Structure formats: C-alpha cells, structure tokens
mmCIF file of C-alpha atoms in Angstrom:
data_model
loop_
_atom_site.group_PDB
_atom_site.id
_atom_site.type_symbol
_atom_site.label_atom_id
_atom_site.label_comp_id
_atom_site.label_asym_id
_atom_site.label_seq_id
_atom_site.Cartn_x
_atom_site.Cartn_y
_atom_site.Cartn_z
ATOM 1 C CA UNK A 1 118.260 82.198 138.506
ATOM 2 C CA UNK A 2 117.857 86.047 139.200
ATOM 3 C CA UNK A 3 119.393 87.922 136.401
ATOM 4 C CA UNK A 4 121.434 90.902 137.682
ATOM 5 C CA UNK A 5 121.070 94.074 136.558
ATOM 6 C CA UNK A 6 123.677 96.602 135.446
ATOM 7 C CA UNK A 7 122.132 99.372 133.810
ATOM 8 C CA UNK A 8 122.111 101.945 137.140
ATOM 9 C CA UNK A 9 118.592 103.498 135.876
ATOM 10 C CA UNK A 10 116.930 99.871 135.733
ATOM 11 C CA UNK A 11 118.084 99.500 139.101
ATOM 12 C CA UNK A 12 117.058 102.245 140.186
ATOM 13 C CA UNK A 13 113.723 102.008 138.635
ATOM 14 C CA UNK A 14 112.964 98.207 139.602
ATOM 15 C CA UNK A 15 114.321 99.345 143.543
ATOM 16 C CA UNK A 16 111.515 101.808 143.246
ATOM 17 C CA UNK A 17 108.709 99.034 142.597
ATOM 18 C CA UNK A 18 110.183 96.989 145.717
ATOM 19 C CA UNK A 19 109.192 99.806 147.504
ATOM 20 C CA UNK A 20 106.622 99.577 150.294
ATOM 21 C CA UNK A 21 104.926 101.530 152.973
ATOM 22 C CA UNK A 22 101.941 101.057 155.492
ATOM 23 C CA UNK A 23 98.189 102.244 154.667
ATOM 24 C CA UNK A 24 96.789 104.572 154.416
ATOM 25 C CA UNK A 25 98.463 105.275 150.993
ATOM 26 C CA UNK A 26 96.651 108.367 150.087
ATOM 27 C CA UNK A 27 95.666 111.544 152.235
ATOM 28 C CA UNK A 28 92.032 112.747 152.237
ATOM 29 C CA UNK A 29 93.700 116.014 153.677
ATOM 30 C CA UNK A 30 91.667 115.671 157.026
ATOM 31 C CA UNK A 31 92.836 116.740 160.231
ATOM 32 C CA UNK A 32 92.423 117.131 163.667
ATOM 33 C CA UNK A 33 92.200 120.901 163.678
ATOM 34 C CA UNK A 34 90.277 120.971 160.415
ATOM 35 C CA UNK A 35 87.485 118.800 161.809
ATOM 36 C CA UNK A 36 87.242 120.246 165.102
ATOM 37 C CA UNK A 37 86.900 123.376 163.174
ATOM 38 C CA UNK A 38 83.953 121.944 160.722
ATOM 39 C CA UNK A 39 81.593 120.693 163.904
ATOM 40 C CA UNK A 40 82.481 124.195 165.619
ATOM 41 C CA UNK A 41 81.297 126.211 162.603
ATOM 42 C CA UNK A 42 78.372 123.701 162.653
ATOM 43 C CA UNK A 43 77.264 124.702 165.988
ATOM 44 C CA UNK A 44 77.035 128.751 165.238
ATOM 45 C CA UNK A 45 73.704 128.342 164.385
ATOM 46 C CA UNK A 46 72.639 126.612 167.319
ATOM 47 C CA UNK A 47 74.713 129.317 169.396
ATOM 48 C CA UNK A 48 73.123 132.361 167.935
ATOM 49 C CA UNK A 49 69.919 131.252 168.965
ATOM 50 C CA UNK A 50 70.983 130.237 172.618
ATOM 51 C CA UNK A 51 72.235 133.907 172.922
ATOM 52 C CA UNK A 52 69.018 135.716 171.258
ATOM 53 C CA UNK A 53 66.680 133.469 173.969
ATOM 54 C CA UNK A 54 69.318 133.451 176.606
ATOM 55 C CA UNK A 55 70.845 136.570 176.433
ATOM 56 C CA UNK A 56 74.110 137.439 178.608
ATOM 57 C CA UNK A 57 73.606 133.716 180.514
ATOM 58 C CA UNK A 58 74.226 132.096 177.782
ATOM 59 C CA UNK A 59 77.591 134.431 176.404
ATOM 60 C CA UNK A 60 78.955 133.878 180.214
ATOM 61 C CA UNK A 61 78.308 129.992 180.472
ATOM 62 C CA UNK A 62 79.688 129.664 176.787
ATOM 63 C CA UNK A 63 83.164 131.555 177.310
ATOM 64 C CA UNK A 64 83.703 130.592 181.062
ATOM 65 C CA UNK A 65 83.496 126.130 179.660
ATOM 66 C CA UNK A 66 85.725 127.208 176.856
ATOM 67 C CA UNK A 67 88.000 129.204 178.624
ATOM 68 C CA UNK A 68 88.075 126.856 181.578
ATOM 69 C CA UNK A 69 88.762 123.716 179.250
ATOM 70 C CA UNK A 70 91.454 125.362 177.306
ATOM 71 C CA UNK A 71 93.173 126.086 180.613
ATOM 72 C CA UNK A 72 92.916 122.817 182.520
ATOM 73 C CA UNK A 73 94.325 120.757 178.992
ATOM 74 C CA UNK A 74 97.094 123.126 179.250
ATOM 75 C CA UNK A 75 98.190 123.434 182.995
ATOM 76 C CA UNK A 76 97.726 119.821 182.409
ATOM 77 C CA UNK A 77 99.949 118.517 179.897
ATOM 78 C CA UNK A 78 102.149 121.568 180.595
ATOM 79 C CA UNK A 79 102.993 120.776 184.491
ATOM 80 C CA UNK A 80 101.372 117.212 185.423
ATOM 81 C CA UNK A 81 102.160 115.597 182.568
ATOM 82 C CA UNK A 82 105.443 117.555 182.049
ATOM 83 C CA UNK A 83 104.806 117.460 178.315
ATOM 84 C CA UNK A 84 106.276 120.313 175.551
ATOM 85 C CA UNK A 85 103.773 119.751 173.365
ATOM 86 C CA UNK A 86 100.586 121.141 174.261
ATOM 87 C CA UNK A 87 97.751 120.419 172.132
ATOM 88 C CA UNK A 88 95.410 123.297 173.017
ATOM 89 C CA UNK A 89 95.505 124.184 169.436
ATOM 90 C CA UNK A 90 94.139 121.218 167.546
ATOM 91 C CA UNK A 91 90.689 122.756 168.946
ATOM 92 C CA UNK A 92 89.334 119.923 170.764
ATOM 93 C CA UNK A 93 89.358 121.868 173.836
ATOM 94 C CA UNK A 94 87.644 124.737 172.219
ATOM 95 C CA UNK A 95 84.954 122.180 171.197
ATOM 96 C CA UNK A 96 84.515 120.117 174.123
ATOM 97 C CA UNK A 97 83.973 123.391 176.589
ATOM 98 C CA UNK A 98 80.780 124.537 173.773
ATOM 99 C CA UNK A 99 79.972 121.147 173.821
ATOM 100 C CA UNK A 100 79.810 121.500 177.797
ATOM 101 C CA UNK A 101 78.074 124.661 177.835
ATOM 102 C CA UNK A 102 75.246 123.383 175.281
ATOM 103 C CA UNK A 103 74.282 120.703 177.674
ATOM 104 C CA UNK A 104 73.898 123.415 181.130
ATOM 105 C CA UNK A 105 71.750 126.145 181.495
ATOM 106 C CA UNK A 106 72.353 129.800 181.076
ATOM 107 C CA UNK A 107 72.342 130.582 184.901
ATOM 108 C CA UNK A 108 74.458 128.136 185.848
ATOM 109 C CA UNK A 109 77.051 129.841 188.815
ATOM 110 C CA UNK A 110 80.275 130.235 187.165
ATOM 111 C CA UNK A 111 81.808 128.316 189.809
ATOM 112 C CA UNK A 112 79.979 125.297 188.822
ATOM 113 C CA UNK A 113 80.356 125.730 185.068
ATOM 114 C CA UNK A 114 84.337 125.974 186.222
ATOM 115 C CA UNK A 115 84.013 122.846 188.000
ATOM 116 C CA UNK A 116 82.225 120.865 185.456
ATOM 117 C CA UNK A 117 85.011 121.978 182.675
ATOM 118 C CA UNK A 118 87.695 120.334 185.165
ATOM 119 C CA UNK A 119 85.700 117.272 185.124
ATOM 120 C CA UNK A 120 85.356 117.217 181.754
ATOM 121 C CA UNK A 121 89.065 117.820 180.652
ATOM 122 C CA UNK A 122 90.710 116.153 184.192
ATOM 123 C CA UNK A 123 89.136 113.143 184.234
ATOM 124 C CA UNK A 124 86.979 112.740 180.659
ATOM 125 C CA UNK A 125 90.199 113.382 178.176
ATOM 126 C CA UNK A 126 93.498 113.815 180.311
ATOM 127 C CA UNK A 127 93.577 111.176 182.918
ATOM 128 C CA UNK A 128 93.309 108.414 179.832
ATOM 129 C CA UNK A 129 96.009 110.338 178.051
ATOM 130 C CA UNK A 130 94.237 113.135 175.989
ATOM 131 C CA UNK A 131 92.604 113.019 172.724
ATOM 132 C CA UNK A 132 92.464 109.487 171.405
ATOM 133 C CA UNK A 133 92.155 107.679 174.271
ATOM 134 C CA UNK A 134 89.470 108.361 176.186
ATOM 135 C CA UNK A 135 86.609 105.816 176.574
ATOM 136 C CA UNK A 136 83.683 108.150 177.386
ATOM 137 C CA UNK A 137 82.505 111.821 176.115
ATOM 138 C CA UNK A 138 84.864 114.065 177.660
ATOM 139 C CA UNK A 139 81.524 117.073 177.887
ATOM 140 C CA UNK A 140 79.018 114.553 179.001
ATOM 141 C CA UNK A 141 81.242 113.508 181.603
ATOM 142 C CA UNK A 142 81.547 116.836 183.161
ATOM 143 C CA UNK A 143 77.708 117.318 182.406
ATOM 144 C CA UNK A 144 76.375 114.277 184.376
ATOM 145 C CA UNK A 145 78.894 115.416 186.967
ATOM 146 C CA UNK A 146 77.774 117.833 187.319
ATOM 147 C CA UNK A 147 73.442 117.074 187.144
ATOM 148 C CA UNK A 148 74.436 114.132 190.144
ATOM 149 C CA UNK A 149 76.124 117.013 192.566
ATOM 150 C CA UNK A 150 73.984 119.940 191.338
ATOM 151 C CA UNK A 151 70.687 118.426 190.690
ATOM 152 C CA UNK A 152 68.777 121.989 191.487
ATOM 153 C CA UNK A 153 71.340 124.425 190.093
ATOM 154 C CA UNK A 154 71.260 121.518 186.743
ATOM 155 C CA UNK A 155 67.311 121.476 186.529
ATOM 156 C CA UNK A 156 66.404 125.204 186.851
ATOM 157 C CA UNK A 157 65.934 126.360 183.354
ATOM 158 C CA UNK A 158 65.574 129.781 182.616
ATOM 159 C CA UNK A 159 62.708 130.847 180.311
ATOM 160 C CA UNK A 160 63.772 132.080 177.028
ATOM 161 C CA UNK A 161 63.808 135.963 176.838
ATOM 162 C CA UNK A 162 64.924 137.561 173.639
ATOM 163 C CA UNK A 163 67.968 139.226 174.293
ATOM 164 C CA UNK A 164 67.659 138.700 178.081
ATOM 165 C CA UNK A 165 70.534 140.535 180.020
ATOM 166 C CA UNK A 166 70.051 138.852 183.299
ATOM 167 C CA UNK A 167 72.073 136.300 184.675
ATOM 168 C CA UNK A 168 71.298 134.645 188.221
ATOM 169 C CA UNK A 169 68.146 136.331 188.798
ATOM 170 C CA UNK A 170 66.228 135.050 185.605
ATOM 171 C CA UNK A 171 63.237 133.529 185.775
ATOM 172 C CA UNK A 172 62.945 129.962 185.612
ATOM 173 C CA UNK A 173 60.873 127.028 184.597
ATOM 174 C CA UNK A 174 60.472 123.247 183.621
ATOM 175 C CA UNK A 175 61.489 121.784 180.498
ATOM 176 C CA UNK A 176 59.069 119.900 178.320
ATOM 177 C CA UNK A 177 60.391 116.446 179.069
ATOM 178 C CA UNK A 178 59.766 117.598 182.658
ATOM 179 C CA UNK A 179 56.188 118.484 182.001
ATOM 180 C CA UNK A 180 55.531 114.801 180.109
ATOM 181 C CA UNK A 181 57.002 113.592 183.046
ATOM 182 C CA UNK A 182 54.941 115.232 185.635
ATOM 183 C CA UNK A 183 51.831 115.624 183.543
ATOM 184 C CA UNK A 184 51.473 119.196 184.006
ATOM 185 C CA UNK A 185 51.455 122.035 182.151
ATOM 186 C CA UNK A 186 50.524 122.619 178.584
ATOM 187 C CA UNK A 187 53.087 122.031 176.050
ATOM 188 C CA UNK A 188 54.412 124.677 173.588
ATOM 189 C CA UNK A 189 53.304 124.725 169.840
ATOM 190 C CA UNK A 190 55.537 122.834 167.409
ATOM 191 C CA UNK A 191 56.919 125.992 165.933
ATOM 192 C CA UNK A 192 58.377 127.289 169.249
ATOM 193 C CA UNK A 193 60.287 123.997 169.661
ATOM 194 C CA UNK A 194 61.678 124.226 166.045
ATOM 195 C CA UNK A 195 62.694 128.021 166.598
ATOM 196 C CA UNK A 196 63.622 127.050 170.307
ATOM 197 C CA UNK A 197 61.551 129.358 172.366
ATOM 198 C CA UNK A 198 61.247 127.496 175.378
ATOM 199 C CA UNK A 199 63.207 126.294 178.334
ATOM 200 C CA UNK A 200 66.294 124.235 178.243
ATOM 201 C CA UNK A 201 70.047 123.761 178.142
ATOM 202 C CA UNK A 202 71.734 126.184 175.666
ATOM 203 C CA UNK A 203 72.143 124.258 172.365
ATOM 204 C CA UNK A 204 68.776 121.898 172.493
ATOM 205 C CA UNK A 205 66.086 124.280 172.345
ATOM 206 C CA UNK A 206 66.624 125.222 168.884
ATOM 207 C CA UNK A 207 65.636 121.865 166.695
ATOM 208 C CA UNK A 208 65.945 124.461 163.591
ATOM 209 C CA UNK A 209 69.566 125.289 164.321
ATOM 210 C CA UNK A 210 70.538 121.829 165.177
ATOM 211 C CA UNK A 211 69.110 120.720 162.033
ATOM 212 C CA UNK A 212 71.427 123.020 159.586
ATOM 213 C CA UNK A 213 74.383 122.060 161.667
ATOM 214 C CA UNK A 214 73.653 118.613 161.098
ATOM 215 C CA UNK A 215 73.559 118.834 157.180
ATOM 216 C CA UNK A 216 76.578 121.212 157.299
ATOM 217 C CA UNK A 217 78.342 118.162 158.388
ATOM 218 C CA UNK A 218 76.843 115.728 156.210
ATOM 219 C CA UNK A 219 77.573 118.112 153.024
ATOM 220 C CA UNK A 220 81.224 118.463 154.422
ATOM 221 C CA UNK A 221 81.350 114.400 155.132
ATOM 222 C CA UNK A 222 82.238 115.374 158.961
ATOM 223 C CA UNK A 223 80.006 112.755 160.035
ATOM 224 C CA UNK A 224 78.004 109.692 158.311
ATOM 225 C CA UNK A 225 74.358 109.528 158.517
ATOM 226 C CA UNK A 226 74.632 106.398 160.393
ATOM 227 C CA UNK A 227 74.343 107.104 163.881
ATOM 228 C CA UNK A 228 72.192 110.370 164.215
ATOM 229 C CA UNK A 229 69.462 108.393 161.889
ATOM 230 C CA UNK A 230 69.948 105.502 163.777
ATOM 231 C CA UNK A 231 69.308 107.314 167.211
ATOM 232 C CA UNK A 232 66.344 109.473 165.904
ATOM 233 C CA UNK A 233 64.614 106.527 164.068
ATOM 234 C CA UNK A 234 64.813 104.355 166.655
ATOM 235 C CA UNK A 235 63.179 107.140 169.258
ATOM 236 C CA UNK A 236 61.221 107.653 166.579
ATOM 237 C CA UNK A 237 59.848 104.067 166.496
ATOM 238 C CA UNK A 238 59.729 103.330 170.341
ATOM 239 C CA UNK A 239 57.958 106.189 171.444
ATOM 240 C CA UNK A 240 55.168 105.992 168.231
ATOM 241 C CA UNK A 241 54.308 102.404 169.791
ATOM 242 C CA UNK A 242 53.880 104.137 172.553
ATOM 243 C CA UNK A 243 52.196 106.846 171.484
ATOM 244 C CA UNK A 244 49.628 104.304 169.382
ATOM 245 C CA UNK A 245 49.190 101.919 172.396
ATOM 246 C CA UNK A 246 48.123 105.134 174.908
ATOM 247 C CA UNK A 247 48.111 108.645 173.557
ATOM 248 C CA UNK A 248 46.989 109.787 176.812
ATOM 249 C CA UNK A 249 49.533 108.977 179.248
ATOM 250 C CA UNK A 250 52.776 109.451 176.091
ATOM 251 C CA UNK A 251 53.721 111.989 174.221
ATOM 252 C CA UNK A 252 54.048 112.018 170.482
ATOM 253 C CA UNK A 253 56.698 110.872 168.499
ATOM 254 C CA UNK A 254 57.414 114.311 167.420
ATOM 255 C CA UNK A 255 57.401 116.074 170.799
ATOM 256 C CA UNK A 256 60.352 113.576 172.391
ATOM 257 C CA UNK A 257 62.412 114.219 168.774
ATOM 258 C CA UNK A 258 62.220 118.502 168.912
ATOM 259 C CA UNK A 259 62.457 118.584 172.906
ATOM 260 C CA UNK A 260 65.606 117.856 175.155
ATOM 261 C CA UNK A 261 69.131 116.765 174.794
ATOM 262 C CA UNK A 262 68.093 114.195 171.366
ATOM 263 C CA UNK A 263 68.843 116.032 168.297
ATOM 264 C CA UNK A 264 72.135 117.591 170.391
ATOM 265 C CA UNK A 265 73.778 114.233 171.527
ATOM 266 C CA UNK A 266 72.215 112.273 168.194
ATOM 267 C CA UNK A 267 74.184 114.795 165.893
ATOM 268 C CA UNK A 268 77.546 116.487 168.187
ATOM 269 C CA UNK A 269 77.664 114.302 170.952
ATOM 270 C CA UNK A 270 77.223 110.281 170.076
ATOM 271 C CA UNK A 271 79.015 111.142 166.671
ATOM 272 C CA UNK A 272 82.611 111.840 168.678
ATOM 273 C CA UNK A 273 85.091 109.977 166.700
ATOM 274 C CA UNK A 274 87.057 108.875 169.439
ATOM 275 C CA UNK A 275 84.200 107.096 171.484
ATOM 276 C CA UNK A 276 81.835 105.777 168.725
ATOM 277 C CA UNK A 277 82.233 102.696 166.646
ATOM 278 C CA UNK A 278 84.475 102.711 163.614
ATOM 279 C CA UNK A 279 82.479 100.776 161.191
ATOM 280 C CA UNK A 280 78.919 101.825 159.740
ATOM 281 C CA UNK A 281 77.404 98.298 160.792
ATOM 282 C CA UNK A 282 78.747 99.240 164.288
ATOM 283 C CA UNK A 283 77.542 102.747 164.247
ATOM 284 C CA UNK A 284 73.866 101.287 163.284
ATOM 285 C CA UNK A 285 73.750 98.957 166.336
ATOM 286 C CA UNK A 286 75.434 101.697 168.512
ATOM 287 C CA UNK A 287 72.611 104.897 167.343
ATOM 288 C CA UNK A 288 69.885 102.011 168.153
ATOM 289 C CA UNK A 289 71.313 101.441 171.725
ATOM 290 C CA UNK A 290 71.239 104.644 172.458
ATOM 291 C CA UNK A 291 67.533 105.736 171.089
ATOM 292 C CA UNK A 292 66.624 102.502 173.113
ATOM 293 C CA UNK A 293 68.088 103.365 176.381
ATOM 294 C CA UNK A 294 66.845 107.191 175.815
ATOM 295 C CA UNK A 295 63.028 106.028 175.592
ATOM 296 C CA UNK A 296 63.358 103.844 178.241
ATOM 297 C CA UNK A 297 65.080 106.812 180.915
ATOM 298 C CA UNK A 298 62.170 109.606 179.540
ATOM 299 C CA UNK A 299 59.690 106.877 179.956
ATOM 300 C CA UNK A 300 60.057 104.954 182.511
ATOM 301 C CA UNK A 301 63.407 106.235 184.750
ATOM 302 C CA UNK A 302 63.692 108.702 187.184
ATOM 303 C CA UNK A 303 65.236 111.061 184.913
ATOM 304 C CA UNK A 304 62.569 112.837 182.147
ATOM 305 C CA UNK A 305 66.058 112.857 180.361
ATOM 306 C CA UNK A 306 68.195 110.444 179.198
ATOM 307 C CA UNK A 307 70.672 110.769 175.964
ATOM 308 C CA UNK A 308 73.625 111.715 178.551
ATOM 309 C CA UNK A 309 73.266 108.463 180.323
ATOM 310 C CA UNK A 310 72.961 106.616 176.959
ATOM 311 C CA UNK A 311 75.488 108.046 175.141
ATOM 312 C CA UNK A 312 77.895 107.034 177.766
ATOM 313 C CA UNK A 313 76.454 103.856 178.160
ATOM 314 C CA UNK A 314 76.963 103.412 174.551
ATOM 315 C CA UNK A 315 80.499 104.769 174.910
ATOM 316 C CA UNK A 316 81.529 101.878 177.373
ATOM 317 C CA UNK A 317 79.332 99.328 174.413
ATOM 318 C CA UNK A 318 82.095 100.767 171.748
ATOM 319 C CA UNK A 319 85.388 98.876 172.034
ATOM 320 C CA UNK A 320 83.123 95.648 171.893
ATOM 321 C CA UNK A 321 81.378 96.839 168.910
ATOM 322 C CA UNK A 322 84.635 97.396 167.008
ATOM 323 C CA UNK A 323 85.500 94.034 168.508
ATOM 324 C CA UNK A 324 82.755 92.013 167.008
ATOM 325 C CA UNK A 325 81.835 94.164 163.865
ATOM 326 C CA UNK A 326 84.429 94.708 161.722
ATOM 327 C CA UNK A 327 84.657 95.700 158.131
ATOM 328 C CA UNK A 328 85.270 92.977 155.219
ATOM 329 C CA UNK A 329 89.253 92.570 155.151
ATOM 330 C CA UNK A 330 89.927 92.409 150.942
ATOM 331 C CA UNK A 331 92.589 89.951 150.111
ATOM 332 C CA UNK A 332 91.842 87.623 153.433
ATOM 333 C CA UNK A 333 91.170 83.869 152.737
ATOM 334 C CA UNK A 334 87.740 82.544 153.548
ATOM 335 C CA UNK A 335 87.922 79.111 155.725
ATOM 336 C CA UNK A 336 85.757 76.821 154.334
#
C-alpha cells in the first residue's frame, strides 16, 4: 500500500527523484565549433611552413579550397536544400577546404583547386546530408578526385623555395615516395624531411610541424592516441620487415614515416570523428587497416602513395567496426 503524501514540499521533493532524462547526463563543454577550431589551430604550424617553402602557391591554393568550400556548403543548404540554417559557421567547412589544400600542391590551377572543393563539399558532406552523415572524408574525396582526372597537374610538385613568389611557373620535381618508387634519385637527409624542405603537397613535407599539431591535440584531448599510433606503428612494422628482408630494393622504416601523405592522414585525416570508429578497440583495428593497405599501395601498387586510398577504404570498414566492436554496456546481463 503506497502511502500518500500531503506535505506539498515532500511531494515536491520525492517528484524530483522520479525524475529522469536520457544520457549523456553531464556536459564536457565540447562542441562542434570548438573542436573544429582546436584541429585548425593545430594545423598553423604545418601551414607556416607550407608558405615559407611554398611561397604565394601555397597562400593561393590555401584561401581559394577554403573559400570555395565555405561557398558551395552555403549555396547548398541555402538554395538546394532550401534550408535556413546554414552551418557555415560551426567551421567544418573552414577545416575541410585546409584539409583539401594540404593534400594538393602549391601550383595547382585555381580552376582545379575550385573543382576539387565542389567535390569535396557536393558530393563528400552535402549529398549524405552534411556533417554527421557522411561515410567517407569529405577532403580526401575531392583529393582523389581530383589525382584520377588530373593525374599530371596532381603529381607535379614544386620544389620548395623559401619564400617563393611564383605560382604556375615554379619549378617542379618528384616526391620521395616517387623516387623509392622509381629507384632514382638520391634521397634528402633526414633533417630536410623533419623541417620539410623538399617536394610535396602543402601540409606533408613538414614531419616537424605535423608532429606539434599532433600533441596539441593530444594535450587538448581532441583526438586519442589510438589511431595515429596505430597507423604509424603498423607502417612502422611492415615496412622494417621489409627493410630487414632487402635493404636494397626498400626503403627504411623511417623514410616511408617522415615522407608523403602518412603523418597528415594518420593525425588530421583518419582521426575525422564522423568517419572513424567510435570505440578505442575499433580505432586500433581501423589505424592497422590503414598502415596495412598504405605499405601495400607504396610497395607494391601503382601508386608510390597510398594513405588517401586507405583512409577511405577504412572509412567504408567503419560502420562494421562500430557494428562488431562495441564498448562493455554496464548494467547488461551476461547469458550464461
């Protein structure tokens, strides 16, 4: 027998306790804008270097992707989709056209830089209903784009001039990967590809810069460790068996870390919240695919690079990851 109550303050008190709303119960404070914010600041570095060793090609590729992708999200929501909110603001198109220009190189036509940004917003983020719902990297979706219709315009790589104020007519040259590839050419010293003096896509020449972006993330808990160790150790791994087995015809273990796309799409690219696994276990097993299917592109594809195609591969892996590997449920009964 429930005994009633009549005092209006216990009543009031015990309807308070029957009160109950859905997780999550407390606010970390996080948000969209804030943490688009934190992985832009965490690129600066990166970005300061592109411009000192790419000069004006790299400031006109840089604001033409952001400037492009901030349009497109707009006319888009604003016209096709008909919608009054516009989400331009949040930052995510600010971040995905740097993200864009990081992977092209600095004398890219604008044209082609415009084109890539429509990719990239039209089909990688709008056409599966914005932010949240895309399946793939909305950047690397414009980039490999973008390398299958360009393929000469996407593999001339300017050499890096301090300060260069050319555009179009800079000189150009292969990238490392391309020289392991090709075996020709000798290889720049291991302090050039820390300080990023040599050729290459804007923001993975610099291993240096990428580096201190990478623990300005970690110290801010943007990211986890999980899936930039993951990728690195595992490239890491494959290519020192490699390496061990014939040191003649691969290239160190160090050399595939500090050269290409790797430390770029290991630390801003494959850590996207939206298109990598949700739990840690998941994020281990989805780093590993990727540093697998990297090796085996440099080594042994037709590509000398390959962390655009394995990220995305990846990307299509993650809603079966999150399927299969989920986090322990607390108060869930164990069958027997």
């Amino acid at each position: 027998m429930n005994e009633q109550i009549h005092n209006p303050a216990q009543q009031k008190s015990a309807e308070k306790l029957l009160v109950v709303s859905p997780a999550p119960h407390i606010h970390s404070g996080d948000s969209i804008s804030k943490n688009m914010l934190g992985v832009i600041i965490a690129l600066i570095p990166a970005y300061l270097v592109a411009l000192y060793f790419f000069g004006l090609g790299a400031l006109i590729v840089s604001i033409t992707a952001v400037i492009s992708c901030m349009l497109f999200e707009y006319l888009i929501q604003r016209f096709l989709f008909r919608s009054k909110s516009v989400t331009i603001g949040d930052g995510s198109a600010i971040l995905t056209g740097l993200l864009l220009s990081f992977n092209l190189p600095s004398n890219l036509p604008v044209w082609m830089v415009v084109l890539g940004a429509l990719v990239a917003i039209g089909i990688g983020k709008m056409s599966f209903g914005g932010l949240g719902n895309n399946p793939f990297n909305p950047a690397l979706v414009g980039r490999v784009f973008l390398l299958i219709s360009f393929p000469v315009q996407m593999t001339s790589w300017p050499r890096p001039i301090p300060m260069n104020m050319q555009y179009l007519d800079a000189e150009t040259g292969p990238t490392v990967l391309a020289m392991i590839k090709n075996h020709f050419g000798q290889l720049p010293e291991t302090t050039d590809m820390l300080i990023g003096n040599m050729g290459g896509s804007l923001g993975e020449v610099s291993a240096i810069a990428l580096l201190i972006g990478l623990a300005y993330m970690l110290i801010r808990k943007i990211i986890t460790w999980h899936i930039p160790v993951s990728i690195l150790f595992t490239v890491f791994a494959f290519t020192g068996i490699l390496y061990l087995v014939n040191p003649e015809t691969y290239a160190s273990p160090l050399v595939h870390l500090l050269t290409g796309g790797l430390l770029l799409g290991a630390i801003f690219m494959a850590t996207d919240y939206v298109t990598s696994p949700m739990s840690k276990v998941g994020m281990i097993i989805y780093g590993i695919g990727i540093g697998i299917i990297t090796v085996v592109i440099r080594v042994f594809g037709a590509y000398p690079e390959g962390v655009s195609f394995a990220i995305l591969i990846m990307n299509a892996f993650t809603p079966l990851i999150n399927a299969y590997i989920k986090p322990k449920r607390f108060g869930e009964k164990i069958k027997k």
